[in-house]
Amino acid sequence: MSMSTAVFSVEGLWKVFGPKADTVPGDPELTALDPAELRARTGCTAAVRDVSFDVRKGEVFVVMGLSGSGKSTLVRCLTRLIEPTAGAIAIDGEDVRAMDRSRLRELRRHRAAMVFQHFGLLPHRTVLDNVAYGLEIQGVGKAERRARAREVVAKVGLEGMEQRRPAQLSGGQRQRVGLARALAVDPEVLLFDEPFSALDPLIRRDMQEEVVRLHREEGRTMVFITHDLGEALKLGDRIALMRDGRVVQLGTPEEIVGSPADDYVREFVRDVPREQVMTVRSAMRPGECKSPEHPNAIAADEVVAEAIKVVARSGSAACVVEDGHCLGVVDHERLIGVVAGTEPGAVAGTEPRKEAA
Amino acid sequence: MATLTASVPLSGGLLKRRSVQKLLLLALAAAVLIPLANAQWASGSWPDALTVDLSKPLTGASDWIIDNRDSHPLFLYGFGYVSNAVVVSVRAVYLVLLAAGWAGVTAIGALVAWRVAGVRLALGTGAAFLACGLLGMWVPTMQTLALMVVAVLASVLVGVLLGLAAGLSDRMDRALRPVLDTMQVLPAYAYLLPVVLVFGMGVPAAVLATVVYAAPPMARLTALGLRGADKEVLEAVDSLGATARQRLLTARVPLARKELLLGLNQTIMMALSMAVIASVIGAAGLGDRVYQALASVDVGAALAAGIPIVLLAVVLDRVTGAAGENVGEEHGNTRRLWLYAALAAVAVAVAGRLAGRLDWPDAWTMNIAEPVNRAVDWMTAHLYSGVPYIGGTADWAGHFTTWVLNPVRSGLQWLPWWSLLLLVAALAWLIGTWRTALTAVLAMAAIGVLGVWTPALDTLSQVLAAVAVTLVLGFATGIAAARSDRFERLLRPVLDVFQTMPQFVYLIPVVALFGVGRAPAVAAAVVYALPAVVRITTQGLRQVDPAALESARSLGATPAQQLRQVQLPLARPALLLAVNQGVVLVLAVVIIGGLVGGGALGYDAVFGLAQGDLATGLVAGVGIVCLGLMLDRVTQPTERRTKSGM
């Protein structure tokens, strides 16, 4: 399935809350029920139902869904902050569910660090000591952990605030501390649980750009939970869309917006400004422009909005170019079709959702 | 739930149906049981056939303990060690305090207050210590302080351990919570007798009674703090791979710091209160001076010892309270300042030592007993009775006894015993669940079985009268304070001081004003319970949803309508809590009122202690416990129970 190596690999994961929860995933009769019926029959709530996906090295993997869709439970299962009921989780091929206490602590200390919605800072510690907390837990000496914490504090733009306490910071600054605390342990994967949903819109945008910048600079693998579609499309290399504990569609932003898997997803992405998400590649009419100089050349990975500018400026169709070859042509008709959402599902093969055996 | 829905007019019908159901069920049970009971035993007072005379076995047990206290291995190797350890540690602290000298102790107190709570409280602390010396009470103050230091350390240790257990384990929490809840409502007096039975009169008994009384708030608040920790912070700590130990030490305990310091504050205040009361079981110190003075109605001497108690209480409360408020605001070079403070204190102590001024100089004491007694004599002569138009204080006390206390008492004692049980059951069931009702009825029945029915009803009559007066005054003052910011600002410091004073101290002024008897006991109880009732009422009214009040105002409601139709109904839970607290606090002081002629159960308990008749005392003590339990259950809304059951 994956072209590059998977950091996290999740297979048939279940998390059921309630009495005798462990009997639910194995019972085909119960797994077929919808959430309300299941609760009525067994008193159990299935927060995560048979979820499978791989998180590839270096990508931003977004899990997106409305509240109650199970996304926060899912991310906690990855490091077993919540113990999964059934299924397999592997990190770099190592079985997470088989880990003993100390191995699991090792995983949490060095390999996956989490950023929380309400920050989860220790109110009695300074910013610096909050950031150094993860290192302190690992047993790193005071001088060294403070020095490393200072670097990370600078990296997230909080220089000069090292001695403040969380109560003296704004919401955005607090989340920068939360981010710095996770970064300070230099984890392989960063897990974000709706980190910006408690922030004001402008601050949220700043923080999203901060994440984009960090990802560009460090290329760290990220798993990002959000209920905000705009945030998901902006940050995600790939998005898993969850509903009632299941992943209803998994794909790139373009695949999700361009070819929704069902009516629920279609309804979800209805108001997305498609020209900001769809690429020229999916909008073009394939075929050579038959002209050596490629008039109005535009890269295949550019979004449609850019092509509209080019076409509007020149008044004629644009040539879609990749590696010096012409792949096709976009004219105003195709572009308007994308904006209106009437063009045929041109996206090549949405990644099919895996069904568990 | 019942109390919540009650304030919503729509569901009033439902509640009415439910309460009617309960009453019908109760009436049915009564209709079957009462004729049976009536036929078997006469009505009127509690039937003799149903009492169990415990005095013989209890006297036997107490005699056995007294005989074997010096020889039986249980005492030699068990309680003996505890007792010795307590004596040795109290003695050691006392000697250290004396060795530090008055200057040293004052300096240490002031410097600790300075570091913890700022300059103003430091000056206040210094002044308070000096005042204790000035009143000629330095040695008793140090005795009380030594006893308290040991008792507080032990209480904190016990409380924190219990609190950790209850905070970390759900099962421990479920087991401990009802015990701690119940201990909270029992009058301090009830703790004295069992301890005396085991340890005899003296310092060990006093310290242990104090620990038993003062540890529960520490345990409760520790558990509360540990349980109240922000879940997401704990999750974040887990997500970083903390071990259980790291999680407890770096997150849970620091997150609970506010509660821990509040617990320390409450423990210290309760320890002071109890250390003073424990004078009746042989604790030397300020309480003993008050106790001796009250016994001979020497108000001047009582006041000279009472003022240091009040000063100690106010200083301890403010300093520990300030420590709780300043949590997390300390900056930078705290450690160095602490060092300076410690050095300064040592320097002062050494200087005092070198100057040969360890004991408070006699020339510097001021005898206030005589002038106070002269003033009291003057009051007795001029204010007690025969003041034109308003009558004298003794007249008021007499009238209150004749017109209120006596009728209530005879009324209660005239009622058939089963009707009182029925009444208790009905009240407890209406406000709570059948379980509450059962506890209340059993407690009430136990009073009869123990053979203290008559004195218990005497105590009950005083409690009822005092509660009625307290609630009328408390609600009126509370409503006034809730409506006028200025009045509340004036009232607040008064309430603060009154709420910190130990129960014992309240007896002094009422004896000066009203002499001895039941009316002064009731007056002391009212004064003691009033601040809490006023405060809870004011807070309850002020916390009423402003939007609801605003909408009422926008519809043109008059202030009276706002109060009656919005504020009071919405503040109902707070008002019920005020009633409950009022009852619990009143009972505590009415019992102590046995020392100043209140008679009844309190007197039996004191008499038992004083005469070495532990059987009488213990039976009275158990009666007090049962009465406290019953009164609490009858006034406590179920809402609190269901919450605590979670």
XYZ file of N, CA, C and O in Angstrom, chain B residues 192-351:
640
model
N -13.622 13.172 72.945
C -12.791 13.180 74.142
C -12.879 11.863 74.908
O -11.871 11.317 75.342
N -14.124 11.358 75.059
C -14.305 10.269 76.003
C -13.635 8.969 75.618
O -12.953 8.375 76.456
N -13.792 8.504 74.364
C -13.122 7.248 74.029
C -11.611 7.347 74.227
O -10.977 6.394 74.687
N -11.058 8.512 73.888
C -9.605 8.670 74.035
C -9.221 8.616 75.499
O -8.232 7.983 75.870
N -10.017 9.258 76.344
C -9.721 9.245 77.776
C -9.811 7.826 78.320
O -9.005 7.410 79.146
N -10.781 7.089 77.822
C -10.959 5.719 78.291
C -9.668 4.924 78.093
O -9.232 4.184 78.962
N -9.045 5.090 76.943
C -7.852 4.305 76.645
C -6.606 4.909 77.284
O -5.780 4.204 77.847
N -6.468 6.208 77.207
C -5.199 6.814 77.607
C -5.243 7.499 78.963
O -4.216 7.933 79.460
N -6.423 7.624 79.556
C -6.517 8.357 80.815
C -6.419 9.849 80.558
O -6.104 10.282 79.450
N -6.694 10.619 81.612
C -6.593 12.059 81.443
C -5.134 12.446 81.261
O -4.247 11.814 81.829
N -4.896 13.490 80.484
C -3.521 13.954 80.358
C -3.188 14.361 78.940
O -4.044 14.346 78.044
N -1.928 14.697 78.760
C -1.481 15.225 77.476
C -1.668 14.240 76.323
O -2.147 14.620 75.253
N -1.305 12.943 76.509
C -1.472 12.037 75.361
C -2.911 12.000 74.869
O -3.162 12.068 73.665
N -3.855 11.907 75.811
C -5.260 11.872 75.407
C -5.628 13.155 74.666
O -6.308 13.121 73.642
N -5.157 14.293 75.187
C -5.495 15.564 74.551
C -4.956 15.620 73.132
O -5.664 15.997 72.197
N -3.691 15.206 72.958
C -3.089 15.256 71.619
C -3.828 14.310 70.677
O -4.153 14.670 69.541
N -4.137 13.097 71.160
C -4.761 12.138 70.255
C -6.179 12.567 69.889
O -6.588 12.439 68.738
N -6.914 13.101 70.880
C -8.254 13.601 70.550
C -8.143 14.701 69.500
O -8.936 14.770 68.556
N -7.129 15.561 69.651
C -6.939 16.639 68.686
C -6.636 16.078 67.303
O -7.168 16.544 66.295
N -5.795 15.034 67.258
C -5.449 14.448 65.962
C -6.689 13.853 65.301
O -6.946 14.059 64.114
N -7.471 13.129 66.105
C -8.669 12.511 65.536
C -9.616 13.584 65.004
O -10.267 13.422 63.971
N -9.651 14.725 65.682
C -10.573 15.786 65.284
C -10.031 16.572 64.090
O -10.788 17.003 63.227
N -8.701 16.746 64.045
C -8.132 17.663 63.059
C -7.645 16.971 61.788
O -7.435 17.631 60.775
N -7.469 15.655 61.821
C -6.954 14.970 60.628
C -7.968 14.868 59.480
O -7.577 14.970 58.321
N -9.281 14.669 59.781
C -10.209 14.487 58.664
C -10.201 15.594 57.594
O -10.196 15.271 56.409
N -10.164 16.892 57.964
C -10.143 17.874 56.875
C -8.918 17.740 55.979
O -9.018 17.916 54.757
N -7.782 17.407 56.580
C -6.577 17.211 55.770
C -6.782 16.046 54.804
O -6.454 16.142 53.620
N -7.355 14.960 55.322
C -7.573 13.789 54.479
C -8.555 14.120 53.356
O -8.320 13.806 52.192
N -9.643 14.788 53.723
C -10.657 15.132 52.715
C -10.078 16.001 51.621
O -10.277 15.758 50.437
N -9.359 17.045 52.052
C -8.872 17.989 51.050
C -7.733 17.398 50.223
O -7.607 17.714 49.039
N -6.909 16.539 50.844
C -5.872 15.878 50.054
C -6.517 15.032 48.963
O -6.135 15.117 47.787
N -7.502 14.242 49.366
C -8.181 13.393 48.383
C -8.839 14.251 47.309
O -8.747 13.966 46.120
N -9.490 15.321 47.749
C -10.172 16.211 46.806
C -9.180 16.793 45.808
O -9.429 16.820 44.600
N -8.032 17.255 46.331
C -7.029 17.856 45.457
C -6.490 16.840 44.457
O -6.353 17.136 43.267
N -6.215 15.635 44.925
C -5.669 14.623 44.027
C -6.695 14.239 42.971
O -6.367 14.033 41.812
N -7.957 14.163 43.378
C -8.988 13.758 42.430
C -9.362 14.885 41.486
O -9.827 14.646 40.381
N -9.185 16.123 41.957
C -9.605 17.254 41.133
C -8.574 17.661 40.105
O -8.798 18.613 39.367
N -7.443 16.957 40.045
C -6.385 17.369 39.114
C -6.894 17.349 37.677
O -7.666 16.473 37.306
N -6.458 18.327 36.916
C -6.842 18.457 35.520
C -6.491 17.168 34.766
O -5.340 16.778 34.682
N -7.543 16.506 34.223
C -7.321 15.222 33.562
C -6.349 15.341 32.396
O -5.551 14.450 32.148
N -6.441 16.444 31.686
C -5.591 16.538 30.497
C -4.132 16.706 30.872
O -3.241 16.215 30.176
N -3.879 17.397 31.987
C -2.490 17.522 32.439
C -1.943 16.143 32.764
O -0.830 15.779 32.362
N -2.733 15.352 33.477
C -2.275 14.011 33.830
C -2.050 13.172 32.576
O -1.097 12.404 32.487
N -2.930 13.354 31.596
C -2.771 12.609 30.355
C -1.490 13.043 29.643
O -0.753 12.215 29.101
N -1.240 14.368 29.670
C -0.018 14.873 29.046
C 1.204 14.283 29.730
O 2.174 13.889 29.073
N 1.134 14.187 31.058
C 2.259 13.621 31.807
C 2.459 12.157 31.425
O 3.577 11.698 31.189
N 1.341 11.428 31.291
C 1.430 10.035 30.843
C 2.020 9.939 29.447
O 2.819 9.062 29.151
N 1.574 10.853 28.588
C 1.987 10.774 27.188
C 3.484 10.997 27.042
O 4.067 10.665 26.025
N 4.100 11.604 28.058
C 5.547 11.810 27.992
C 6.300 10.638 28.609
O 7.519 10.663 28.702
N 5.540 9.635 29.075
C 6.194 8.428 29.569
C 6.604 8.482 31.021
O 7.609 7.898 31.403
N 5.821 9.205 31.855
C 6.163 9.286 33.274
C 5.836 7.969 33.970
O 4.851 7.307 33.631
N 6.633 7.603 34.960
C 6.299 6.458 35.794
C 5.248 6.895 36.800
O 4.993 8.088 36.958
N 4.640 5.916 37.481
C 3.578 6.245 38.437
C 4.103 7.203 39.505
O 3.432 8.137 39.928
N 5.344 6.949 39.937
C 5.953 7.784 40.973
C 6.178 9.207 40.480
O 5.853 10.175 41.164
N 6.732 9.335 39.271
C 6.961 10.664 38.696
C 5.650 11.410 38.548
O 5.568 12.607 38.798
N 4.629 10.669 38.130
C 3.326 11.273 37.923
C 2.785 11.826 39.235
O 2.278 12.938 39.290
N 2.964 11.055 40.315
C 2.457 11.508 41.612
C 3.256 12.714 42.109
O 2.690 13.728 42.524
N 4.571 12.618 42.041
C 5.402 13.642 42.680
C 5.521 14.912 41.847
O 5.599 16.012 42.401
N 5.549 14.779 40.519
C 5.746 15.994 39.715
C 4.442 16.590 39.226
O 4.434 17.728 38.789
N 3.358 15.822 39.256
C 2.109 16.386 38.734
C 0.983 16.378 39.764
O 0.474 17.430 40.133
N 0.631 15.207 40.267
C -0.590 15.160 41.083
C -0.451 15.959 42.366
O -1.323 16.748 42.708
N 0.642 15.761 43.085
C 0.799 16.482 44.347
C 0.951 17.992 44.119
O 0.241 18.777 44.739
N 1.833 18.427 43.207
C 1.918 19.882 42.979
C 0.598 20.472 42.497
O 0.247 21.593 42.871
N -0.154 19.728 41.691
C -1.431 20.261 41.208
C -2.420 20.423 42.354
O -3.334 21.237 42.279
N -2.227 19.638 43.411
C -3.159 19.697 44.542
C -2.672 20.658 45.620
O -3.190 20.654 46.728
N -1.669 21.484 45.299
C -1.062 22.306 46.351
C -2.060 23.219 47.051
O -2.017 23.398 48.258
N -2.953 23.796 46.271
C -3.938 24.707 46.879
C -4.769 23.979 47.910
O -4.973 24.472 49.025
N -5.270 22.800 47.537
C -6.095 22.034 48.461
C -5.280 21.586 49.670
O -5.774 21.581 50.787
N -4.026 21.202 49.416
C -3.194 20.743 50.532
C -3.002 21.876 51.540
O -3.089 21.664 52.746
N -2.747 23.084 51.042
C -2.532 24.202 51.960
C -3.828 24.590 52.653
O -3.827 24.963 53.825
N -4.948 24.489 51.924
C -6.232 24.747 52.571
C -6.485 23.714 53.657
O -6.972 24.040 54.748
N -6.125 22.470 53.360
C -6.262 21.414 54.359
C -5.406 21.704 55.583
O -5.849 21.544 56.723
N -4.181 22.180 55.344
C -3.296 22.528 56.457
C -3.933 23.628 57.294
O -3.970 23.557 58.530
N -4.460 24.621 56.611
C -5.131 25.729 57.308
C -6.269 25.203 58.185
O -6.352 25.509 59.372
N -7.122 24.369 57.600
C -8.268 23.876 58.372
C -7.820 22.991 59.520
O -8.368 23.049 60.616
N -6.810 22.175 59.246
C -6.313 21.289 60.293
C -5.767 22.096 61.455
O -6.028 21.785 62.621
N -5.012 23.160 61.148
C -4.453 23.982 62.221
C -5.574 24.632 63.025
O -5.556 24.634 64.264
N -6.583 25.134 62.327
C -7.661 25.802 63.044
C -8.430 24.818 63.914
O -8.787 25.116 65.059
N -8.673 23.627 63.376
C -9.417 22.652 64.167
C -8.571 22.142 65.322
O -9.077 21.862 66.409
N -7.262 22.029 65.085
C -6.378 21.572 66.159
C -6.370 22.596 67.287
O -6.399 22.226 68.466
N -6.357 23.873 66.929
C -6.373 24.891 67.979
C -7.675 24.801 68.771
O -7.684 24.814 70.004
N -8.771 24.693 68.024
C -10.073 24.609 68.668
C -10.109 23.447 69.653
O -10.567 23.575 70.793
N -9.586 22.294 69.191
C -9.649 21.098 70.018
C -8.628 21.151 71.149
O -8.900 20.679 72.256
N -7.446 21.720 70.883
C -6.421 21.796 71.916
C -6.939 22.606 73.097
O -6.583 22.348 74.246
N -7.787 23.574 72.792
C -8.366 24.391 73.855
C -9.425 23.594 74.616
O -9.440 23.560 75.838
N -10.290 22.921 73.853
C -11.345 22.138 74.500
C -10.748 20.990 75.306
O -11.257 20.612 76.366
N -9.629 20.440 74.803
C -9.027 19.276 75.443
C -8.530 19.592 76.841
O -8.082 18.699 77.552
N -8.593 20.861 77.240
C -8.204 21.189 78.606
C -9.062 20.423 79.604
O -8.600 20.108 80.695
N -10.298 20.072 79.211
C -11.131 19.345 80.163
C -10.641 17.916 80.362
O -11.065 17.238 81.273
N -9.759 17.425 79.488
C -9.194 16.099 79.746
C -7.715 16.215 80.076
O -6.939 15.299 79.847
N -7.318 17.353 80.567
C -5.995 17.422 81.173
C -4.908 18.036 80.322
O -3.735 17.855 80.612
N -5.275 18.759 79.260
C -4.247 19.465 78.513
C -3.994 20.796 79.211
O -4.918 21.560 79.442
N -2.734 21.052 79.550
C -2.423 22.342 80.161
C -2.419 23.404 79.074
O -2.469 23.102 77.892
N -2.383 24.654 79.485
C -2.298 25.718 78.494
C -3.433 26.698 78.612
O -4.089 26.810 79.656
N -3.659 27.435 77.524
C -4.641 28.513 77.540
C -6.040 28.001 77.839
O -6.795 28.603 78.607
N -6.397 26.866 77.193
C -7.731 26.330 77.378
C -7.987 26.009 78.839
O -9.065 26.267 79.382
N -6.960 25.470 79.486
C -7.086 25.114 80.900
C -7.372 26.359 81.730
O -8.222 26.343 82.623
N -6.665 27.454 81.424
C -6.904 28.691 82.167
C -8.348 29.160 81.991
O -9.003 29.566 82.939
N -8.846 29.092 80.751
C -10.237 29.503 80.502
C -11.189 28.604 81.280
O -12.120 29.061 81.947
N -10.924 27.297 81.184
C -11.777 26.308 81.826
C -11.849 26.540 83.330
O -12.931 26.603 83.923
N -10.662 26.709 83.957
C -10.623 26.949 85.404
C -11.368 28.233 85.758
O -12.128 28.288 86.724
N -11.123 29.269 84.954
C -11.734 30.558 85.249
C -13.251 30.485 85.110
O -13.990 31.026 85.932
N -13.713 29.788 84.056
C -15.159 29.690 83.851
C -15.802 28.897 84.980
O -16.921 29.200 85.401
N -15.058 27.886 85.470
C -15.609 27.060 86.540
C -15.911 27.909 87.776
O -16.857 27.639 88.504
N -15.094 28.954 87.995
C -15.358 29.822 89.147
C -15.968 31.157 88.704
O -15.917 32.135 89.426
N -16.526 31.176 87.495
C -17.165 32.373 86.925
C -16.275 33.612 87.108
O -16.731 34.683 87.478
N -14.978 33.432 86.831
C -14.026 34.533 86.905
C -13.806 35.039 85.483
O -12.887 34.624 84.780
N -14.676 35.911 85.025
C -14.666 36.332 83.622
C -13.350 37.020 83.271
O -12.813 36.833 82.169
N -12.801 37.797 84.205
C -11.558 38.507 83.925
C -10.433 37.555 83.584
O -9.749 37.709 82.563
N -10.246 36.544 84.409
C -9.181 35.575 84.150
C -9.454 34.820 82.852
O -8.539 34.541 82.069
N -10.728 34.493 82.614
C -11.079 33.783 81.386
C -10.728 34.625 80.169
O -10.203 34.127 79.172
N -10.989 35.923 80.276
C -10.715 36.807 79.147
C -9.217 36.918 78.903
O -8.759 36.926 77.755
N -8.435 36.995 80.000
C -6.981 37.106 79.859
C -6.415 35.902 79.125
O -5.439 36.011 78.378
N -7.015 34.736 79.307
C -6.556 33.559 78.582
C -7.247 33.440 77.234
O -6.706 32.841 76.306
N -8.457 34.015 77.139
C -9.216 33.910 75.888
C -8.639 34.770 74.791
O -8.619 34.374 73.619
N -8.146 35.970 75.154
C -7.600 36.863 74.130
C -6.415 36.228 73.395
O -6.386 36.239 72.157
N -5.445 35.629 74.106
C -4.367 34.956 73.366
C -4.883 33.869 72.429
O -4.347 33.693 71.327
N -5.932 33.149 72.839
C -6.478 32.109 71.947
C -6.965 32.743 70.657
O -6.660 32.279 69.556
N -7.707 33.843 70.810
C -8.238 34.515 69.624
C -7.095 35.033 68.758
O -7.095 34.864 67.530
N -6.097 35.644 69.392
C -4.969 36.186 68.623
C -4.254 35.064 67.874
O -3.943 35.181 66.684
N -4.014 33.965 68.585
C -3.359 32.816 67.967
C -4.176 32.324 66.766
O -3.627 32.049 65.696
N -5.484 32.245 66.970
C -6.357 31.743 65.909
C -6.288 32.649 64.691
O -6.113 32.188 63.555
N -6.411 33.957 64.918
C -6.438 34.884 63.786
C -5.106 34.840 63.046
O -5.052 34.750 61.815
N -4.000 34.864 63.810
C -2.683 34.865 63.172
C -2.467 33.583 62.367
O -2.076 33.622 61.197
N -2.765 32.440 62.988
C -2.540 31.172 62.298
C -3.394 31.081 61.043
O -2.933 30.640 59.988
N -4.636 31.535 61.156
C -5.533 31.454 60.006
C -5.043 32.343 58.875
O -4.964 31.919 57.724
N -4.689 33.576 59.189
C -4.291 34.504 58.140
C -3.000 34.059 57.465
O -2.862 34.113 56.248
N -2.042 33.614 58.294
C -0.742 33.256 57.707
C -0.882 32.017 56.821
O -0.416 32.007 55.683
N -1.566 30.967 57.311
C -1.693 29.770 56.478
C -2.613 30.034 55.288
O -2.392 29.510 54.208
N -3.618 30.892 55.506
C -4.505 31.239 54.393
C -3.743 31.974 53.307
O -3.898 31.698 52.115
N -2.883 32.902 53.709
C -2.100 33.659 52.733
C -1.153 32.726 51.993
O -0.940 32.878 50.787
N -0.620 31.724 52.695
C 0.260 30.762 52.035
C -0.490 30.070 50.908
O 0.052 29.854 49.823
N -1.764 29.736 51.156
C -2.552 29.069 50.131
C -2.829 29.960 48.941
O -2.811 29.528 47.799
N -3.051 31.260 49.218
C -3.382 32.160 48.108
C -2.173 32.491 47.251
O -2.290 32.757 46.064
N -1.000 32.509 47.882
C 0.189 32.914 47.134
C 0.829 31.779 46.364
O 1.909 31.949 45.804
N 0.155 30.622 46.334
C 0.751 29.486 45.643
C 1.074 29.847 44.198
O 0.270 30.428 43.497
N 2.272 29.513 43.796
C 2.644 29.683 42.393
C 3.039 31.091 42.026
O 3.261 31.392 40.880
N 3.137 31.985 43.012
C 3.522 33.341 42.659
C 4.905 33.703 43.164
O 5.362 34.825 42.983
N 5.552 32.750 43.827
C 6.876 33.072 44.356
C 7.861 33.258 43.195
O 7.751 32.643 42.156
N 8.781 34.139 43.400
C 9.746 34.403 42.343
C 11.152 34.255 42.881
O 11.425 34.473 44.055
N 12.031 33.944 41.969
C 13.486 34.026 42.128
C 14.049 33.627 43.473
O 13.878 32.500 43.924
N 14.714 34.594 44.119
C 15.599 34.271 45.229
C 14.853 34.009 46.538
O 15.208 34.546 47.572
N 13.804 33.172 46.472
C 13.054 32.858 47.681
C 13.942 32.208 48.723
O 13.851 32.503 49.903
N 14.800 31.314 48.222
C 15.578 30.525 49.148
C 16.487 31.416 49.998
O 16.648 31.231 51.186
N 17.086 32.438 49.330
C 18.004 33.300 50.051
C 17.264 34.091 51.127
O 17.743 34.255 52.235
N 16.065 34.550 50.777
C 15.297 35.321 51.762
C 14.927 34.458 52.958
O 14.951 34.910 54.096
N 14.567 33.210 52.680
C 14.276 32.291 53.785
C 15.494 32.154 54.692
O 15.388 32.134 55.914
N 16.668 32.059 54.047
C 17.905 31.907 54.807
C 18.110 33.121 55.705
O 18.418 32.994 56.894
N 17.940 34.316 55.119
C 18.081 35.533 55.916
C 17.123 35.501 57.104
O 17.492 35.825 58.237
N 15.884 35.124 56.833
C 14.877 35.094 57.889
C 15.300 34.154 59.009
O 15.220 34.491 60.194
N 15.792 32.959 58.612
C 16.214 31.982 59.612
C 17.378 32.535 60.432
O 17.394 32.431 61.664
N 18.347 33.150 59.745
C 19.501 33.713 60.457
C 19.050 34.790 61.436
O 19.508 34.829 62.589
N 18.165 35.658 60.992
C 17.688 36.742 61.852
C 17.016 36.167 63.093
O 17.260 36.622 64.223
N 16.176 35.132 62.889
C 15.472 34.552 64.027
C 16.451 33.948 65.024
O 16.331 34.157 66.239
N 17.451 33.220 64.496
C 18.453 32.620 65.382
C 19.193 33.715 66.140
O 19.428 33.620 67.357
N 19.535 34.784 65.436
C 20.266 35.880 66.072
C 19.461 36.459 67.232
O 19.993 36.669 68.334
N 18.166 36.684 66.984
C 17.336 37.260 68.048
C 17.266 36.309 69.233
O 17.396 36.712 70.393
N 17.082 35.002 68.938
C 16.985 34.025 70.019
C 18.271 34.001 70.839
O 18.239 33.993 72.074
N 19.413 34.002 70.133
C 20.697 33.977 70.844
C 20.872 35.245 71.667
O 21.308 35.200 72.833
N 20.502 36.365 71.094
C 20.623 37.637 71.809
C 19.793 37.600 73.084
O 20.256 37.984 74.168
